[in-house]
Amino acid sequence: EASRLDALIGEAVEMAEIDANVVQVRAVPQHTRALFDQALEESRKTLAGHRIVIDVEGKDDPAWFDPHLLCRVLRHLLENAARYTPTGGRITLRSSRRGGRLEFAVEDDGPGIDPVDLPLIFDKFYRGKKSASPGKKKGTGMGLAIVRAILAAHGGGIEAESHSGKGATF
């Protein structure tokens, strides 16, 4: 329970920083693969309890971005995906260029997001009306709001796509 409390405090601090507009983007030249490796390393403890396969796809594109902020985004998305991906399931991290923009995707093969919940998942404190994984602890409802706010500060955005029983892609 101490680690859960630490996670709650960490998310509260992140949200407070975002709400106070103290999040500053410090873009540096970086490679996408290094960002994925960093997110995987920082999520290692959380991911260790899950028996899943993680694939990394896409060209190792150099780009200008804030690796600290985008790592926070990928960690939130990766850890959420792991929470809902069944044992033996797969999570794919992908990067690609589209229309002059660099896109990152986190895709899982879990149960998906209920269509009732999908339009609301990026709202602060929204935790879903229907749990896709009964018996599993739900988060605080701040993680995806933090993700959206960090990406907005970075000049980007986020979308989610899900089909019931076929996973989700962020």
Short mmCIF file of C-alpha atoms in Angstrom, two decimals:
data_model
loop_
_atom_site.label_atom_id
_atom_site.label_comp_id
_atom_site.label_asym_id
_atom_site.label_seq_id
_atom_site.Cartn_x
_atom_site.Cartn_y
_atom_site.Cartn_z
CA GLU A 1 0.00 0.00 0.00
CA ALA A 2 2.96 2.38 0.53
CA SER A 3 3.84 2.22 -3.18
CA ARG A 4 0.19 2.95 -4.09
CA LEU A 5 0.24 5.98 -1.78
CA ASP A 6 3.51 7.15 -3.39
CA ALA A 7 1.88 6.83 -6.82
CA LEU A 8 -1.15 8.84 -5.71
CA ILE A 9 1.05 11.58 -4.28
CA GLY A 10 3.17 11.60 -7.45
CA GLU A 11 0.12 12.04 -9.67
CA ALA A 12 -1.25 14.79 -7.42
CA VAL A 13 2.07 16.64 -7.64
CA GLU A 14 2.16 16.21 -11.43
CA MET A 15 -1.36 17.58 -11.77
CA ALA A 16 -0.58 20.51 -9.46
CA GLU A 17 2.47 21.40 -11.57
CA ILE A 18 0.38 21.29 -14.73
CA ASP A 19 -2.47 23.32 -13.21
CA ALA A 20 0.03 25.94 -11.99
CA ASN A 21 1.51 26.19 -15.51
CA VAL A 22 5.01 25.41 -14.24
CA VAL A 23 5.61 22.61 -16.75
CA GLN A 24 8.22 23.86 -19.19
CA VAL A 25 9.10 22.10 -22.40
CA ARG A 26 12.85 21.76 -22.90
CA ALA A 27 13.18 20.27 -26.36
CA VAL A 28 16.50 18.70 -27.29
CA PRO A 29 17.55 16.49 -30.21
CA GLN A 30 16.66 12.94 -29.27
CA HIS A 31 16.02 9.57 -30.90
CA THR A 32 12.67 7.84 -30.52
CA ARG A 33 14.22 4.51 -29.55
CA ALA A 34 16.10 6.14 -26.67
CA LEU A 35 12.80 7.57 -25.44
CA PHE A 36 11.12 4.15 -25.57
CA ASP A 37 14.08 2.56 -23.78
CA GLN A 38 13.95 5.21 -21.05
CA ALA A 39 10.18 4.76 -20.54
CA LEU A 40 10.58 0.98 -20.35
CA GLU A 41 13.43 1.26 -17.85
CA GLU A 42 11.53 3.71 -15.63
CA SER A 43 8.45 1.43 -15.74
CA ARG A 44 10.45 -1.74 -15.09
CA LYS A 45 9.24 -2.23 -11.50
CA THR A 46 5.60 -1.73 -12.43
CA LEU A 47 5.85 -3.95 -15.49
CA ALA A 48 7.70 -6.73 -13.64
CA GLY A 49 4.49 -8.08 -12.14
CA HIS A 50 2.84 -8.44 -15.54
CA ARG A 51 3.53 -11.37 -17.82
CA ILE A 52 3.24 -9.57 -21.14
CA VAL A 53 5.29 -9.07 -24.27
CA ILE A 54 6.36 -5.55 -25.21
CA ASP A 55 7.32 -4.81 -28.81
CA VAL A 56 8.93 -1.63 -30.09
CA GLU A 57 8.29 -0.77 -33.74
CA GLY A 58 9.10 2.07 -36.07
CA LYS A 59 12.09 3.85 -37.43
CA ASP A 60 14.47 5.33 -34.86
CA ASP A 61 13.69 8.90 -35.88
CA PRO A 62 15.73 11.82 -34.59
CA ALA A 63 13.53 14.72 -33.53
CA TRP A 64 13.34 17.67 -31.17
CA PHE A 65 11.27 16.97 -28.07
CA ASP A 66 11.46 17.07 -24.31
CA PRO A 67 12.52 13.52 -23.37
CA HIS A 68 11.61 13.99 -19.69
CA LEU A 69 8.03 15.08 -20.44
CA LEU A 70 7.43 12.56 -23.20
CA CYS A 71 8.87 9.81 -21.02
CA ARG A 72 6.28 10.72 -18.36
CA VAL A 73 3.57 10.44 -21.02
CA LEU A 74 4.81 7.07 -22.28
CA ARG A 75 5.17 5.73 -18.74
CA HIS A 76 1.55 6.61 -17.93
CA LEU A 77 0.31 5.02 -21.15
CA LEU A 78 2.54 1.96 -20.85
CA GLU A 79 1.61 1.30 -17.23
CA ASN A 80 -2.11 1.75 -18.01
CA ALA A 81 -1.80 -0.67 -20.91
CA ALA A 82 -0.03 -3.20 -18.68
CA ARG A 83 -2.78 -2.89 -16.06
CA TYR A 84 -5.42 -3.97 -18.58
CA THR A 85 -3.45 -6.39 -20.76
CA PRO A 86 -4.05 -10.02 -19.82
CA THR A 87 -1.24 -12.45 -19.00
CA GLY A 88 0.48 -13.44 -22.23
CA GLY A 89 -0.83 -10.32 -23.96
CA ARG A 90 1.11 -7.84 -26.02
CA ILE A 91 1.81 -4.11 -25.86
CA THR A 92 3.33 -2.35 -28.85
CA LEU A 93 5.17 0.96 -28.69
CA ARG A 94 5.37 2.61 -32.09
CA SER A 95 6.70 5.82 -33.58
CA SER A 96 6.09 7.21 -37.05
CA ARG A 97 6.18 10.42 -39.04
CA ARG A 98 2.89 11.73 -40.38
CA GLY A 99 2.42 15.07 -42.07
CA GLY A 100 5.64 16.55 -40.67
CA ARG A 101 4.74 15.45 -37.13
CA LEU A 102 6.22 12.71 -35.01
CA GLU A 103 3.56 10.37 -33.62
CA PHE A 104 3.91 7.89 -30.81
CA ALA A 105 1.43 5.08 -30.20
CA VAL A 106 0.90 2.67 -27.31
CA GLU A 107 -1.29 -0.24 -28.34
CA ASP A 108 -2.49 -3.14 -26.22
CA ASP A 109 -4.55 -6.25 -26.85
CA GLY A 110 -6.57 -6.03 -23.65
CA PRO A 111 -10.36 -5.88 -23.34
CA GLY A 112 -10.62 -2.36 -24.75
CA ILE A 113 -12.42 0.67 -23.37
CA ASP A 114 -16.17 0.72 -23.02
CA PRO A 115 -17.69 3.09 -25.65
CA VAL A 116 -19.55 4.89 -22.82
CA ASP A 117 -16.22 5.74 -21.17
CA LEU A 118 -14.12 6.53 -24.26
CA PRO A 119 -15.13 10.21 -24.72
CA LEU A 120 -14.43 10.95 -21.04
CA ILE A 121 -11.16 9.13 -20.30
CA PHE A 122 -8.98 12.25 -20.56
CA ASP A 123 -11.09 14.19 -18.04
CA LYS A 124 -9.56 14.80 -14.63
CA PHE A 125 -10.58 12.18 -12.05
CA TYR A 126 -12.65 10.14 -14.52
CA ARG A 127 -12.20 6.46 -13.71
CA GLY A 128 -14.73 4.78 -15.94
CA LYS A 129 -18.22 3.61 -15.15
CA LYS A 130 -17.58 0.06 -16.28
CA SER A 131 -14.33 -1.59 -15.27
CA ALA A 132 -12.70 -3.57 -18.06
CA SER A 133 -10.76 -5.62 -15.52
CA PRO A 134 -12.84 -6.68 -12.53
CA GLY A 135 -10.82 -7.19 -9.36
CA LYS A 136 -7.97 -4.95 -10.48
CA LYS A 137 -7.31 -1.68 -8.66
CA LYS A 138 -8.34 1.38 -10.61
CA GLY A 139 -6.10 4.40 -10.81
CA THR A 140 -6.77 7.90 -9.56
CA GLY A 141 -8.36 9.14 -12.74
CA MET A 142 -5.54 11.65 -13.17
CA GLY A 143 -3.09 9.72 -15.37
CA LEU A 144 -4.71 10.35 -18.76
CA ALA A 145 -5.52 13.96 -17.85
CA ILE A 146 -1.83 14.42 -17.02
CA VAL A 147 -0.88 12.84 -20.35
CA ARG A 148 -3.19 15.17 -22.29
CA ALA A 149 -1.93 18.27 -20.43
CA ILE A 150 1.75 17.39 -20.95
CA LEU A 151 1.18 16.79 -24.65
CA ALA A 152 -0.73 20.07 -24.98
CA ALA A 153 2.18 21.92 -23.32
CA HIS A 154 4.45 20.20 -25.84
CA GLY A 155 2.31 21.43 -28.76
CA GLY A 156 0.75 18.03 -29.37
CA GLY A 157 -2.39 16.14 -28.52
CA ILE A 158 -3.71 12.66 -27.88
CA GLU A 159 -6.45 10.44 -29.21
CA ALA A 160 -7.67 7.04 -28.11
CA GLU A 161 -9.20 4.34 -30.25
CA SER A 162 -10.71 1.17 -28.89
CA HIS A 163 -12.89 -1.69 -29.98
CA SER A 164 -14.44 -3.87 -27.32
CA GLY A 165 -12.45 -7.05 -26.84
CA LYS A 166 -9.68 -5.90 -29.20
CA GLY A 167 -7.60 -3.56 -27.06
CA ALA A 168 -6.90 0.14 -27.20
CA THR A 169 -4.48 2.44 -29.00
CA PHE A 170 -3.37 5.80 -27.63
#
